[in-house]
PDB file of C-alpha atoms in Angstrom:
ATOM      1  CA  UNK D  97       0.020  -0.119  -0.062  1.00 63.00           C
ATOM      2  CA  UNK D  98       1.280   3.475  -0.842  1.00 80.00           C
ATOM      3  CA  UNK D  99       0.018   6.769  -0.407  1.00 87.00           C
ATOM      4  CA  UNK D 100      -1.762   9.091  -3.089  1.00 88.00           C
ATOM      5  CA  UNK D 101      -0.400  12.339  -4.354  1.00 88.00           C
ATOM      6  CA  UNK D 102      -3.641  14.475  -3.484  1.00 87.00           C
ATOM      7  CA  UNK D 103      -2.255  17.629  -4.631  1.00 87.00           C
ATOM      8  CA  UNK D 104       1.013  19.175  -5.559  1.00 87.00           C
ATOM      9  CA  UNK D 105       2.410  21.942  -3.069  1.00 87.00           C
ATOM     10  CA  UNK D 106       4.812  23.482  -5.449  1.00 86.00           C
ATOM     11  CA  UNK D 107       2.683  26.556  -6.285  1.00 84.00           C
ATOM     12  CA  UNK D 108       0.077  26.122  -3.460  1.00 82.00           C
ATOM     13  CA  UNK D 109      -0.484  29.566  -1.593  1.00 81.00           C
ATOM     14  CA  UNK D 110      -1.055  29.300   2.194  1.00 76.00           C
ATOM     15  CA  UNK D 111      -4.503  29.828   1.938  1.00 79.00           C
ATOM     16  CA  UNK D 112      -5.064  27.098  -0.665  1.00 84.00           C
ATOM     17  CA  UNK D 113      -2.951  24.789   1.281  1.00 77.00           C
ATOM     18  CA  UNK D 114      -5.187  25.418   4.460  1.00 77.00           C
ATOM     19  CA  UNK D 115      -8.176  24.671   2.590  1.00 82.00           C
ATOM     20  CA  UNK D 116      -6.820  21.283   1.596  1.00 86.00           C
ATOM     21  CA  UNK D 117      -5.947  20.609   5.288  1.00 82.00           C
ATOM     22  CA  UNK D 118      -9.637  21.233   6.075  1.00 84.00           C
ATOM     23  CA  UNK D 119     -10.374  18.155   4.306  1.00 89.00           C
ATOM     24  CA  UNK D 120      -8.632  15.772   6.878  1.00 96.00           C
ATOM     25  CA  UNK D 121      -6.202  14.906   9.512  1.00 97.00           C
ATOM     26  CA  UNK D 122      -2.788  15.952   8.614  1.00 95.00           C
ATOM     27  CA  UNK D 123       0.278  14.826  10.543  1.00 95.00           C
ATOM     28  CA  UNK D 124       0.643  17.752  12.677  1.00 94.00           C
ATOM     29  CA  UNK D 125      -2.886  17.340  13.724  1.00 96.00           C
ATOM     30  CA  UNK D 126      -2.703  13.794  14.785  1.00 97.00           C
ATOM     31  CA  UNK D 127      -1.511  14.106  18.386  1.00 97.00           C
ATOM     32  CA  UNK D 128      -4.408  16.692  18.945  1.00 97.00           C
ATOM     33  CA  UNK D 129      -7.200  14.440  17.336  1.00 98.00           C
ATOM     34  CA  UNK D 130      -6.341  11.675  19.783  1.00 97.00           C
ATOM     35  CA  UNK D 131      -6.046  13.744  22.871  1.00 96.00           C
ATOM     36  CA  UNK D 132      -2.131  13.772  23.019  1.00 97.00           C
ATOM     37  CA  UNK D 133      -1.199  17.135  22.034  1.00 96.00           C
ATOM     38  CA  UNK D 134       0.233  19.625  24.692  1.00 95.00           C
ATOM     39  CA  UNK D 135      -0.866  22.514  22.827  1.00 94.00           C
ATOM     40  CA  UNK D 136      -4.248  21.628  21.011  1.00 96.00           C
ATOM     41  CA  UNK D 137      -7.085  19.871  22.386  1.00 97.00           C
ATOM     42  CA  UNK D 138      -9.605  17.513  20.467  1.00 97.00           C
ATOM     43  CA  UNK D 139     -12.349  20.142  20.900  1.00 97.00           C
ATOM     44  CA  UNK D 140     -10.216  23.096  19.451  1.00 97.00           C
ATOM     45  CA  UNK D 141      -9.048  21.123  16.438  1.00 97.00           C
ATOM     46  CA  UNK D 142     -12.746  19.907  15.849  1.00 97.00           C
ATOM     47  CA  UNK D 143     -13.501  23.635  15.737  1.00 96.00           C
ATOM     48  CA  UNK D 144     -11.138  24.229  12.968  1.00 94.00           C
ATOM     49  CA  UNK D 145     -11.988  21.032  11.045  1.00 95.00           C
ATOM     50  CA  UNK D 146     -15.477  21.747  10.992  1.00 95.00           C
ATOM     51  CA  UNK D 147     -14.648  25.296   9.729  1.00 91.00           C
ATOM     52  CA  UNK D 148     -16.289  26.995  12.609  1.00 93.00           C
ATOM     53  CA  UNK D 149     -12.906  28.691  13.609  1.00 92.00           C
ATOM     54  CA  UNK D 150     -10.024  29.717  11.456  1.00 87.00           C
ATOM     55  CA  UNK D 151      -6.636  27.948  12.590  1.00 83.00           C
ATOM     56  CA  UNK D 152      -4.056  30.112  14.042  1.00 81.00           C
ATOM     57  CA  UNK D 153      -1.503  31.691  11.796  1.00 75.00           C
ATOM     58  CA  UNK D 154       1.843  30.447  13.261  1.00 71.00           C
ATOM     59  CA  UNK D 155       3.768  31.401  10.060  1.00 71.00           C
ATOM     60  CA  UNK D 156       5.242  34.606  11.657  1.00 75.00           C
ATOM     61  CA  UNK D 157       6.294  32.913  14.875  1.00 82.00           C
ATOM     62  CA  UNK D 158      10.067  33.042  15.389  1.00 83.00           C
ATOM     63  CA  UNK D 159      10.441  29.150  16.197  1.00 83.00           C
ATOM     64  CA  UNK D 160       8.291  28.423  12.860  1.00 84.00           C
ATOM     65  CA  UNK D 161      10.263  30.821  10.656  1.00 88.00           C
ATOM     66  CA  UNK D 162      13.593  29.443  12.021  1.00 87.00           C
ATOM     67  CA  UNK D 163      12.371  25.963  11.580  1.00 87.00           C
ATOM     68  CA  UNK D 164      11.455  26.580   8.012  1.00 87.00           C
ATOM     69  CA  UNK D 165      14.755  28.178   7.324  1.00 91.00           C
ATOM     70  CA  UNK D 166      16.838  25.567   8.936  1.00 93.00           C
ATOM     71  CA  UNK D 167      14.841  22.546   7.474  1.00 94.00           C
ATOM     72  CA  UNK D 168      17.091  22.177   4.213  1.00 94.00           C
ATOM     73  CA  UNK D 169      20.180  22.768   6.346  1.00 95.00           C
ATOM     74  CA  UNK D 170      19.200  19.921   8.885  1.00 96.00           C
ATOM     75  CA  UNK D 171      18.388  17.708   6.036  1.00 96.00           C
ATOM     76  CA  UNK D 172      21.802  18.159   4.490  1.00 96.00           C
ATOM     77  CA  UNK D 173      23.390  17.442   7.719  1.00 95.00           C
ATOM     78  CA  UNK D 174      21.435  14.355   8.202  1.00 96.00           C
ATOM     79  CA  UNK D 175      22.500  13.185   4.700  1.00 96.00           C
ATOM     80  CA  UNK D 176      26.089  13.936   5.260  1.00 96.00           C
ATOM     81  CA  UNK D 177      26.206  12.249   8.593  1.00 94.00           C
ATOM     82  CA  UNK D 178      24.324   9.158   7.709  1.00 95.00           C
ATOM     83  CA  UNK D 179      25.275   8.701   4.143  1.00 95.00           C
ATOM     84  CA  UNK D 180      21.816   8.267   3.103  1.00 95.00           C
ATOM     85  CA  UNK D 181      20.163  10.302   0.369  1.00 96.00           C
ATOM     86  CA  UNK D 182      17.104  12.318   1.057  1.00 96.00           C
ATOM     87  CA  UNK D 183      14.497  14.218  -1.451  1.00 95.00           C
ATOM     88  CA  UNK D 184      11.530  16.431  -1.063  1.00 93.00           C
ATOM     89  CA  UNK D 185       7.992  15.293  -1.612  1.00 91.00           C
ATOM     90  CA  UNK D 186       6.233  18.261  -2.804  1.00 90.00           C
ATOM     91  CA  UNK D 187       2.767  16.882  -2.475  1.00 92.00           C
ATOM     92  CA  UNK D 188       0.025  16.495   0.218  1.00 93.00           C
ATOM     93  CA  UNK D 189      -0.396  12.671   0.563  1.00 95.00           C
ATOM     94  CA  UNK D 190      -3.556  10.747   1.031  1.00 95.00           C
ATOM     95  CA  UNK D 191      -4.310   7.494   2.574  1.00 96.00           C
ATOM     96  CA  UNK D 192      -5.515   5.073  -0.198  1.00 95.00           C
ATOM     97  CA  UNK D 193      -8.437   3.655   2.038  1.00 95.00           C
ATOM     98  CA  UNK D 194      -9.199   6.498   4.294  1.00 96.00           C
ATOM     99  CA  UNK D 195      -9.079   9.687   2.303  1.00 95.00           C
ATOM    100  CA  UNK D 196      -9.237  11.848   5.429  1.00 96.00           C
ATOM    101  CA  UNK D 197      -5.814  10.770   6.662  1.00 97.00           C
ATOM    102  CA  UNK D 198      -3.214  13.366   5.104  1.00 96.00           C
ATOM    103  CA  UNK D 199       0.286  14.015   5.379  1.00 95.00           C
ATOM    104  CA  UNK D 200       3.036  16.398   4.311  1.00 93.00           C
ATOM    105  CA  UNK D 201       6.585  14.915   4.373  1.00 95.00           C
ATOM    106  CA  UNK D 202       9.775  16.832   5.121  1.00 94.00           C
ATOM    107  CA  UNK D 203      11.761  14.262   3.191  1.00 96.00           C
ATOM    108  CA  UNK D 204      11.909  10.788   1.876  1.00 95.00           C
ATOM    109  CA  UNK D 205      15.008   8.801   2.706  1.00 96.00           C
ATOM    110  CA  UNK D 206      16.307   6.641  -0.137  1.00 90.00           C
ATOM    111  CA  UNK D 207      15.811   3.022   0.818  1.00 85.00           C
ATOM    112  CA  UNK D 208      12.049   3.363   2.078  1.00 88.00           C
ATOM    113  CA  UNK D 209      11.933   5.596   5.152  1.00 95.00           C
ATOM    114  CA  UNK D 210      10.697   8.978   6.116  1.00 97.00           C
ATOM    115  CA  UNK D 211      12.719  11.917   7.502  1.00 97.00           C
ATOM    116  CA  UNK D 212      10.998  14.293   9.942  1.00 97.00           C
ATOM    117  CA  UNK D 213      12.932  17.369  10.690  1.00 96.00           C
ATOM    118  CA  UNK D 214      12.626  19.432  13.941  1.00 96.00           C
ATOM    119  CA  UNK D 215      14.327  22.289  15.608  1.00 94.00           C
ATOM    120  CA  UNK D 216      14.219  22.689  19.496  1.00 92.00           C
ATOM    121  CA  UNK D 217      15.306  25.679  21.743  1.00 89.00           C
ATOM    122  CA  UNK D 218      17.477  24.978  24.818  1.00 87.00           C
ATOM    123  CA  UNK D 219      14.789  25.050  27.231  1.00 86.00           C
ATOM    124  CA  UNK D 220      13.162  21.982  25.285  1.00 86.00           C
ATOM    125  CA  UNK D 221      16.202  19.907  25.298  1.00 88.00           C
ATOM    126  CA  UNK D 222      15.023  18.010  28.456  1.00 88.00           C
ATOM    127  CA  UNK D 223      11.896  16.678  26.487  1.00 91.00           C
ATOM    128  CA  UNK D 224      14.299  14.892  24.182  1.00 95.00           C
ATOM    129  CA  UNK D 225      16.336  12.959  26.713  1.00 92.00           C
ATOM    130  CA  UNK D 226      14.035  10.047  26.637  1.00 89.00           C
ATOM    131  CA  UNK D 227      13.695  10.058  22.862  1.00 94.00           C
ATOM    132  CA  UNK D 228      11.120  11.670  20.624  1.00 96.00           C
ATOM    133  CA  UNK D 229       8.486  13.536  22.498  1.00 96.00           C
ATOM    134  CA  UNK D 230       5.136  11.862  22.329  1.00 96.00           C
ATOM    135  CA  UNK D 231       3.290  14.288  20.213  1.00 97.00           C
ATOM    136  CA  UNK D 232       6.078  14.339  17.590  1.00 97.00           C
ATOM    137  CA  UNK D 233       6.242  10.406  17.688  1.00 97.00           C
ATOM    138  CA  UNK D 234       2.224  10.356  16.947  1.00 97.00           C
ATOM    139  CA  UNK D 235       2.924  12.734  14.058  1.00 97.00           C
ATOM    140  CA  UNK D 236       5.565  10.353  12.543  1.00 98.00           C
ATOM    141  CA  UNK D 237       3.345   7.238  13.166  1.00 98.00           C
ATOM    142  CA  UNK D 238       0.545   9.218  11.368  1.00 98.00           C
ATOM    143  CA  UNK D 239       2.922   9.722   8.360  1.00 97.00           C
ATOM    144  CA  UNK D 240       3.841   5.960   8.302  1.00 97.00           C
ATOM    145  CA  UNK D 241       0.265   5.144   8.486  1.00 97.00           C
ATOM    146  CA  UNK D 242      -0.800   7.348   5.544  1.00 97.00           C
ATOM    147  CA  UNK D 243       2.232   6.175   3.296  1.00 96.00           C
ATOM    148  CA  UNK D 244       2.607   2.294   4.390  1.00 95.00           C
ATOM    149  CA  UNK D 245       6.124   2.857   5.150  1.00 95.00           C
ATOM    150  CA  UNK D 246       7.776   0.912   8.040  1.00 94.00           C
ATOM    151  CA  UNK D 247      10.299   3.186   9.597  1.00 96.00           C
ATOM    152  CA  UNK D 248      11.241   6.947   9.983  1.00 97.00           C
ATOM    153  CA  UNK D 249      13.908   8.957  11.377  1.00 97.00           C
ATOM    154  CA  UNK D 250      13.713  12.150  13.195  1.00 97.00           C
ATOM    155  CA  UNK D 251      16.452  14.790  12.865  1.00 96.00           C
ATOM    156  CA  UNK D 252      16.532  17.580  15.370  1.00 96.00           C
ATOM    157  CA  UNK D 253      18.763  20.385  16.129  1.00 95.00           C
ATOM    158  CA  UNK D 254      18.724  21.441  19.777  1.00 93.00           C
ATOM    159  CA  UNK D 255      19.777  24.899  20.654  1.00 91.00           C
ATOM    160  CA  UNK D 256      21.173  25.637  17.214  1.00 89.00           C
ATOM    161  CA  UNK D 257      24.186  23.426  17.647  1.00 89.00           C
ATOM    162  CA  UNK D 258      23.412  19.852  18.954  1.00 93.00           C
ATOM    163  CA  UNK D 259      22.380  17.472  16.254  1.00 95.00           C
ATOM    164  CA  UNK D 260      20.543  14.305  17.129  1.00 95.00           C
ATOM    165  CA  UNK D 261      18.776  11.461  15.170  1.00 96.00           C
ATOM    166  CA  UNK D 262      16.060   9.217  16.275  1.00 96.00           C
ATOM    167  CA  UNK D 263      14.618   6.045  14.535  1.00 96.00           C
ATOM    168  CA  UNK D 264      10.903   5.220  14.791  1.00 97.00           C
ATOM    169  CA  UNK D 265       9.253   1.998  14.037  1.00 96.00           C
ATOM    170  CA  UNK D 266       5.726   1.164  15.063  1.00 95.00           C
ATOM    171  CA  UNK D 267       5.479  -1.036  18.026  1.00 92.00           C
ATOM    172  CA  UNK D 268       2.807  -3.820  18.418  1.00 89.00           C
ATOM    173  CA  UNK D 269      -0.665  -2.567  17.354  1.00 92.00           C
ATOM    174  CA  UNK D 270       0.262   1.162  17.317  1.00 95.00           C
ATOM    175  CA  UNK D 271      -0.696   1.929  13.887  1.00 96.00           C
ATOM    176  CA  UNK D 272      -4.158   0.229  14.173  1.00 96.00           C
ATOM    177  CA  UNK D 273      -4.912   2.030  17.518  1.00 97.00           C
ATOM    178  CA  UNK D 274      -3.811   5.286  16.169  1.00 97.00           C
ATOM    179  CA  UNK D 275      -6.216   4.565  12.960  1.00 97.00           C
ATOM    180  CA  UNK D 276      -9.064   3.789  15.278  1.00 97.00           C
ATOM    181  CA  UNK D 277      -8.521   6.877  17.420  1.00 97.00           C
ATOM    182  CA  UNK D 278      -8.438   8.973  14.257  1.00 98.00           C
ATOM    183  CA  UNK D 279     -11.371   7.507  12.834  1.00 98.00           C
ATOM    184  CA  UNK D 280     -13.290   8.318  16.070  1.00 98.00           C
ATOM    185  CA  UNK D 281     -12.332  11.962  15.889  1.00 98.00           C
ATOM    186  CA  UNK D 282     -13.096  12.415  12.227  1.00 98.00           C
ATOM    187  CA  UNK D 283     -16.680  10.889  13.160  1.00 98.00           C
ATOM    188  CA  UNK D 284     -16.978  14.009  15.323  1.00 98.00           C
ATOM    189  CA  UNK D 285     -16.224  16.063  12.328  1.00 97.00           C
ATOM    190  CA  UNK D 286     -18.273  14.447   9.867  1.00 97.00           C
ATOM    191  CA  UNK D 287     -21.406  14.260  12.237  1.00 97.00           C
ATOM    192  CA  UNK D 288     -20.628  17.681  13.596  1.00 97.00           C
ATOM    193  CA  UNK D 289     -20.693  16.485  17.165  1.00 97.00           C
ATOM    194  CA  UNK D 290     -18.217  18.174  19.542  1.00 96.00           C
ATOM    195  CA  UNK D 291     -15.575  15.718  21.126  1.00 97.00           C
ATOM    196  CA  UNK D 292     -15.722  15.745  25.014  1.00 95.00           C
ATOM    197  CA  UNK D 293     -13.624  18.353  26.818  1.00 96.00           C
ATOM    198  CA  UNK D 294     -10.299  17.278  28.588  1.00 95.00           C
ATOM    199  CA  UNK D 295      -9.638  19.892  31.212  1.00 95.00           C
ATOM    200  CA  UNK D 296      -6.777  21.519  29.272  1.00 95.00           C
ATOM    201  CA  UNK D 297      -6.345  25.233  28.635  1.00 95.00           C
ATOM    202  CA  UNK D 298      -6.927  24.881  24.866  1.00 96.00           C
ATOM    203  CA  UNK D 299     -10.120  23.062  25.596  1.00 95.00           C
ATOM    204  CA  UNK D 300     -11.227  25.923  27.987  1.00 95.00           C
ATOM    205  CA  UNK D 301     -10.484  28.602  25.406  1.00 94.00           C
ATOM    206  CA  UNK D 302     -12.345  26.589  22.763  1.00 95.00           C
ATOM    207  CA  UNK D 303     -15.554  26.609  24.918  1.00 95.00           C
ATOM    208  CA  UNK D 304     -15.152  30.375  25.582  1.00 93.00           C
ATOM    209  CA  UNK D 305     -14.922  30.709  21.756  1.00 92.00           C
ATOM    210  CA  UNK D 306     -17.986  28.578  21.269  1.00 93.00           C
ATOM    211  CA  UNK D 307     -20.125  30.325  23.862  1.00 92.00           C
ATOM    212  CA  UNK D 308     -18.594  33.857  24.556  1.00 90.00           C
ATOM    213  CA  UNK D 309     -21.875  35.362  25.635  1.00 89.00           C
ATOM    214  CA  UNK D 310     -24.606  34.245  28.283  1.00 90.00           C
ATOM    215  CA  UNK D 311     -28.336  34.718  27.895  1.00 90.00           C
ATOM    216  CA  UNK D 312     -30.379  35.526  30.951  1.00 90.00           C
ATOM    217  CA  UNK D 313     -31.585  31.875  31.412  1.00 92.00           C
ATOM    218  CA  UNK D 314     -30.986  29.400  34.373  1.00 92.00           C
ATOM    219  CA  UNK D 315     -31.097  25.681  33.174  1.00 94.00           C
ATOM    220  CA  UNK D 316     -33.008  23.641  35.789  1.00 95.00           C
ATOM    221  CA  UNK D 317     -30.862  20.344  36.607  1.00 95.00           C
ATOM    222  CA  UNK D 318     -32.446  19.638  39.984  1.00 94.00           C
ATOM    223  CA  UNK D 319     -34.217  16.478  38.569  1.00 96.00           C
ATOM    224  CA  UNK D 320     -31.104  15.530  36.571  1.00 96.00           C
ATOM    225  CA  UNK D 321     -29.342  12.782  38.064  1.00 96.00           C
ATOM    226  CA  UNK D 322     -26.163  12.833  35.964  1.00 95.00           C
ATOM    227  CA  UNK D 323     -25.690  16.531  36.164  1.00 96.00           C
ATOM    228  CA  UNK D 324     -26.311  16.624  39.939  1.00 95.00           C
ATOM    229  CA  UNK D 325     -23.457  13.975  40.147  1.00 96.00           C
ATOM    230  CA  UNK D 326     -21.212  16.037  38.114  1.00 95.00           C
ATOM    231  CA  UNK D 327     -22.104  19.052  40.312  1.00 95.00           C
ATOM    232  CA  UNK D 328     -21.172  17.037  43.494  1.00 95.00           C
ATOM    233  CA  UNK D 329     -17.780  16.032  42.059  1.00 96.00           C
ATOM    234  CA  UNK D 330     -17.058  19.582  41.141  1.00 96.00           C
ATOM    235  CA  UNK D 331     -17.891  20.622  44.651  1.00 95.00           C
ATOM    236  CA  UNK D 332     -15.474  17.998  46.020  1.00 96.00           C
ATOM    237  CA  UNK D 333     -12.696  18.696  43.608  1.00 96.00           C
ATOM    238  CA  UNK D 334     -12.913  22.413  44.522  1.00 95.00           C
ATOM    239  CA  UNK D 335     -12.727  21.626  48.177  1.00 95.00           C
ATOM    240  CA  UNK D 336      -9.587  19.389  47.680  1.00 97.00           C
ATOM    241  CA  UNK D 337      -7.823  22.073  45.700  1.00 96.00           C
ATOM    242  CA  UNK D 338      -8.489  24.822  48.317  1.00 95.00           C
ATOM    243  CA  UNK D 339      -6.982  22.513  51.097  1.00 97.00           C
ATOM    244  CA  UNK D 340      -4.160  21.860  48.695  1.00 97.00           C
ATOM    245  CA  UNK D 341      -3.745  25.539  48.164  1.00 96.00           C
ATOM    246  CA  UNK D 342      -3.946  26.305  51.933  1.00 97.00           C
ATOM    247  CA  UNK D 343      -1.331  23.728  52.851  1.00 97.00           C
ATOM    248  CA  UNK D 344       1.019  25.072  50.037  1.00 96.00           C
ATOM    249  CA  UNK D 345       0.639  28.579  51.231  1.00 97.00           C
ATOM    250  CA  UNK D 346       1.417  27.443  54.868  1.00 97.00           C
ATOM    251  CA  UNK D 347       4.649  25.709  53.969  1.00 97.00           C
ATOM    252  CA  UNK D 348       5.649  28.738  51.645  1.00 96.00           C
ATOM    253  CA  UNK D 349       5.148  31.140  54.603  1.00 96.00           C
ATOM    254  CA  UNK D 350       7.066  29.192  57.010  1.00 97.00           C
ATOM    255  CA  UNK D 351       9.939  28.996  54.334  1.00 96.00           C
ATOM    256  CA  UNK D 352       9.685  32.725  54.209  1.00 96.00           C
ATOM    257  CA  UNK D 353       9.786  33.239  57.793  1.00 96.00           C
ATOM    258  CA  UNK D 354      12.688  31.181  58.137  1.00 96.00           C
ATOM    259  CA  UNK D 355      14.466  33.065  55.367  1.00 95.00           C
ATOM    260  CA  UNK D 356      13.945  36.385  56.889  1.00 96.00           C
ATOM    261  CA  UNK D 357      16.100  38.860  54.928  1.00 94.00           C
ATOM    262  CA  UNK D 358      17.877  36.290  53.007  1.00 95.00           C
ATOM    263  CA  UNK D 359      17.336  36.141  49.159  1.00 94.00           C
ATOM    264  CA  UNK D 360      17.326  32.369  49.277  1.00 95.00           C
ATOM    265  CA  UNK D 361      18.357  29.116  50.639  1.00 95.00           C
ATOM    266  CA  UNK D 362      20.029  25.666  49.310  1.00 95.00           C
ATOM    267  CA  UNK D 363      18.680  22.144  50.198  1.00 96.00           C
ATOM    268  CA  UNK D 364      19.483  18.701  49.232  1.00 95.00           C
ATOM    269  CA  UNK D 365      17.004  18.553  46.178  1.00 94.00           C
ATOM    270  CA  UNK D 366      17.215  22.156  45.080  1.00 94.00           C
ATOM    271  CA  UNK D 367      16.837  25.666  46.196  1.00 95.00           C
ATOM    272  CA  UNK D 368      14.291  28.419  46.932  1.00 96.00           C
ATOM    273  CA  UNK D 369      14.571  32.208  46.054  1.00 95.00           C
ATOM    274  CA  UNK D 370      12.731  35.019  47.542  1.00 95.00           C
ATOM    275  CA  UNK D 371      14.365  37.848  45.794  1.00 93.00           C
ATOM    276  CA  UNK D 372      13.348  41.533  45.593  1.00 92.00           C
ATOM    277  CA  UNK D 373      12.663  42.780  42.240  1.00 91.00           C
ATOM    278  CA  UNK D 374      13.968  46.050  40.700  1.00 91.00           C
ATOM    279  CA  UNK D 375      11.954  49.133  41.340  1.00 91.00           C
ATOM    280  CA  UNK D 376       9.918  50.151  38.388  1.00 92.00           C
ATOM    281  CA  UNK D 377       7.683  53.161  37.191  1.00 93.00           C
ATOM    282  CA  UNK D 378       4.130  52.873  36.414  1.00 93.00           C
ATOM    283  CA  UNK D 379       1.426  55.322  35.219  1.00 92.00           C
ATOM    284  CA  UNK D 380      -1.060  56.412  37.762  1.00 93.00           C
ATOM    285  CA  UNK D 381      -4.028  56.012  35.444  1.00 90.00           C
ATOM    286  CA  UNK D 382      -6.579  57.076  38.188  1.00 92.00           C
ATOM    287  CA  UNK D 383      -5.014  60.072  38.955  1.00 93.00           C
ATOM    288  CA  UNK D 384      -4.740  61.076  35.361  1.00 92.00           C
ATOM    289  CA  UNK D 385      -8.534  60.221  34.855  1.00 91.00           C
ATOM    290  CA  UNK D 386      -9.532  62.421  37.689  1.00 92.00           C
ATOM    291  CA  UNK D 387      -7.028  65.448  36.984  1.00 93.00           C
ATOM    292  CA  UNK D 388      -7.454  65.374  33.068  1.00 92.00           C
ATOM    293  CA  UNK D 389     -10.559  63.518  31.964  1.00 90.00           C
ATOM    294  CA  UNK D 390     -10.774  65.476  28.786  1.00 91.00           C
ATOM    295  CA  UNK D 391      -7.325  64.252  27.802  1.00 91.00           C
ATOM    296  CA  UNK D 392      -8.145  60.586  27.812  1.00 89.00           C
ATOM    297  CA  UNK D 393     -11.894  60.777  26.643  1.00 88.00           C
ATOM    298  CA  UNK D 394     -11.026  60.012  22.960  1.00 90.00           C
ATOM    299  CA  UNK D 395      -8.990  56.774  23.889  1.00 90.00           C
ATOM    300  CA  UNK D 396     -11.839  54.981  25.884  1.00 89.00           C
ATOM    301  CA  UNK D 397     -12.753  51.698  24.126  1.00 90.00           C
ATOM    302  CA  UNK D 398     -15.380  49.130  24.843  1.00 89.00           C
ATOM    303  CA  UNK D 399     -13.852  45.864  25.897  1.00 86.00           C
ATOM    304  CA  UNK D 400     -16.436  42.917  25.370  1.00 84.00           C
ATOM    305  CA  UNK D 401     -17.151  41.192  28.443  1.00 85.00           C
ATOM    306  CA  UNK D 402     -16.112  37.709  29.254  1.00 84.00           C
ATOM    307  CA  UNK D 403     -17.988  34.819  31.031  1.00 86.00           C
ATOM    308  CA  UNK D 404     -16.918  33.909  34.508  1.00 89.00           C
ATOM    309  CA  UNK D 405     -17.715  30.500  36.033  1.00 89.00           C
ATOM    310  CA  UNK D 406     -18.693  30.526  39.593  1.00 88.00           C
ATOM    311  CA  UNK D 407     -19.941  27.828  41.939  1.00 90.00           C
ATOM    312  CA  UNK D 408     -22.677  28.501  44.514  1.00 90.00           C
ATOM    313  CA  UNK D 409     -23.280  25.845  47.258  1.00 91.00           C
ATOM    314  CA  UNK D 410     -26.654  25.742  48.916  1.00 85.00           C
ATOM    315  CA  UNK D 411     -26.418  25.772  52.960  1.00 76.00           C
ATOM    316  CA  UNK D 412     -26.580  22.259  54.387  1.00 64.00           C
ATOM    317  CA  UNK D 413     -25.289  20.573  51.199  1.00 48.00           C
TER     318      UNK D 413
END
């Protein structure tokens, strides 16, 4: 089985490329689709794939720009270090049996493998110590699933100077499990049914985007068993969090009391710092408003209100 070439990318504009990506799950979407992305939740990805919300334009972010600029150099370094020839694939590839599974490959390795190219900052170095980070591994497994190839290598440049390579081969039923999980996500897209929230910041932002304004209505769940159970669990979770926060605050305050004027302390497992920050200047906006209201009048803008979630517990519950 080999992938189909859906469309050439040689002359595609960014907008055209995005339109093609709406048609399926790309390799960079795979981790988000199955709930394994540290950045994007299934709900946020669903909003994009159903066309409800445009995807973020990351092309001008420094990390993305430098990654694009360094990609050919890293590919060249990989070829020189390994002696393996690599070539571009200027096309969006499509799974022959599951047309919603798409992939863009950085390079093909002569001999039948895929080369995925990454750049990472020094702060991300630790994530690579145990191998390829999970969400990147899923990205590569998705590429293997689409193309039918049996192995891939990841070439990463860390901190602009440390070059590493990692080999990825599917283990056990990894590809079939990935296929099932992606099929489940795509059903949410085709049936226009939102996937469950997952507690992530991305999921919270997606909900805020879906329901930005409230209406003056109260839903009566007093006779709804499942929702009342959910409410009880929420109350319990908040109580545990509050107790944990209080305990942490007590420990922190005792530590500060012990430090006194010292800016920090060393311990067997690390250190704490309680340093003074530099003095800074700030605008006394309230005084400016009081003394010169006519000056600032042209600069007032209306900021849309946001929705705030609160929990009120009845006495005796």
